Amino acid sequence: MTQRISKSKRFFMMNPIIQFFKFIWLSIKIMLVVAGGHGGTRKANS
């Protein structure tokens, strides 16, 4: 099990497309949070 997990983690870390998609998803999430005004603690931290 641990080997499978490490292999999948390695694959995700080495795949630039997944990293790019993750970055876009995070940026959109942050934009929505800031625009919507939800999660005040997150806004204060970042």
PDB file of C-alpha atoms in Angstrom, residues 33 37-46:
ATOM      1  CA  VAL A  33     -13.265  33.276  -1.401  1.00  0.00           C
ATOM      2  CA  GLY A  37     -16.242  37.281   1.303  1.00  0.00           C
ATOM      3  CA  HIS A  38     -16.320  33.718   2.712  1.00  0.00           C
ATOM      4  CA  GLY A  39     -13.652  32.421   5.113  1.00  0.00           C
ATOM      5  CA  GLY A  40     -12.493  35.614   6.808  1.00  0.00           C
ATOM      6  CA  THR A  41      -9.646  33.766   8.548  1.00  0.00           C
ATOM      7  CA  ARG A  42      -8.225  32.625   5.205  1.00  0.00           C
ATOM      8  CA  LYS A  43      -8.394  36.165   3.853  1.00  0.00           C
ATOM      9  CA  ALA A  44      -6.619  37.501   6.928  1.00  0.00           C
ATOM     10  CA  ASN A  45      -3.875  34.862   6.683  1.00  0.00           C
ATOM     11  CA  SER A  46      -3.191  35.418   2.976  1.00  0.00           C
TER      12      SER A  46
END
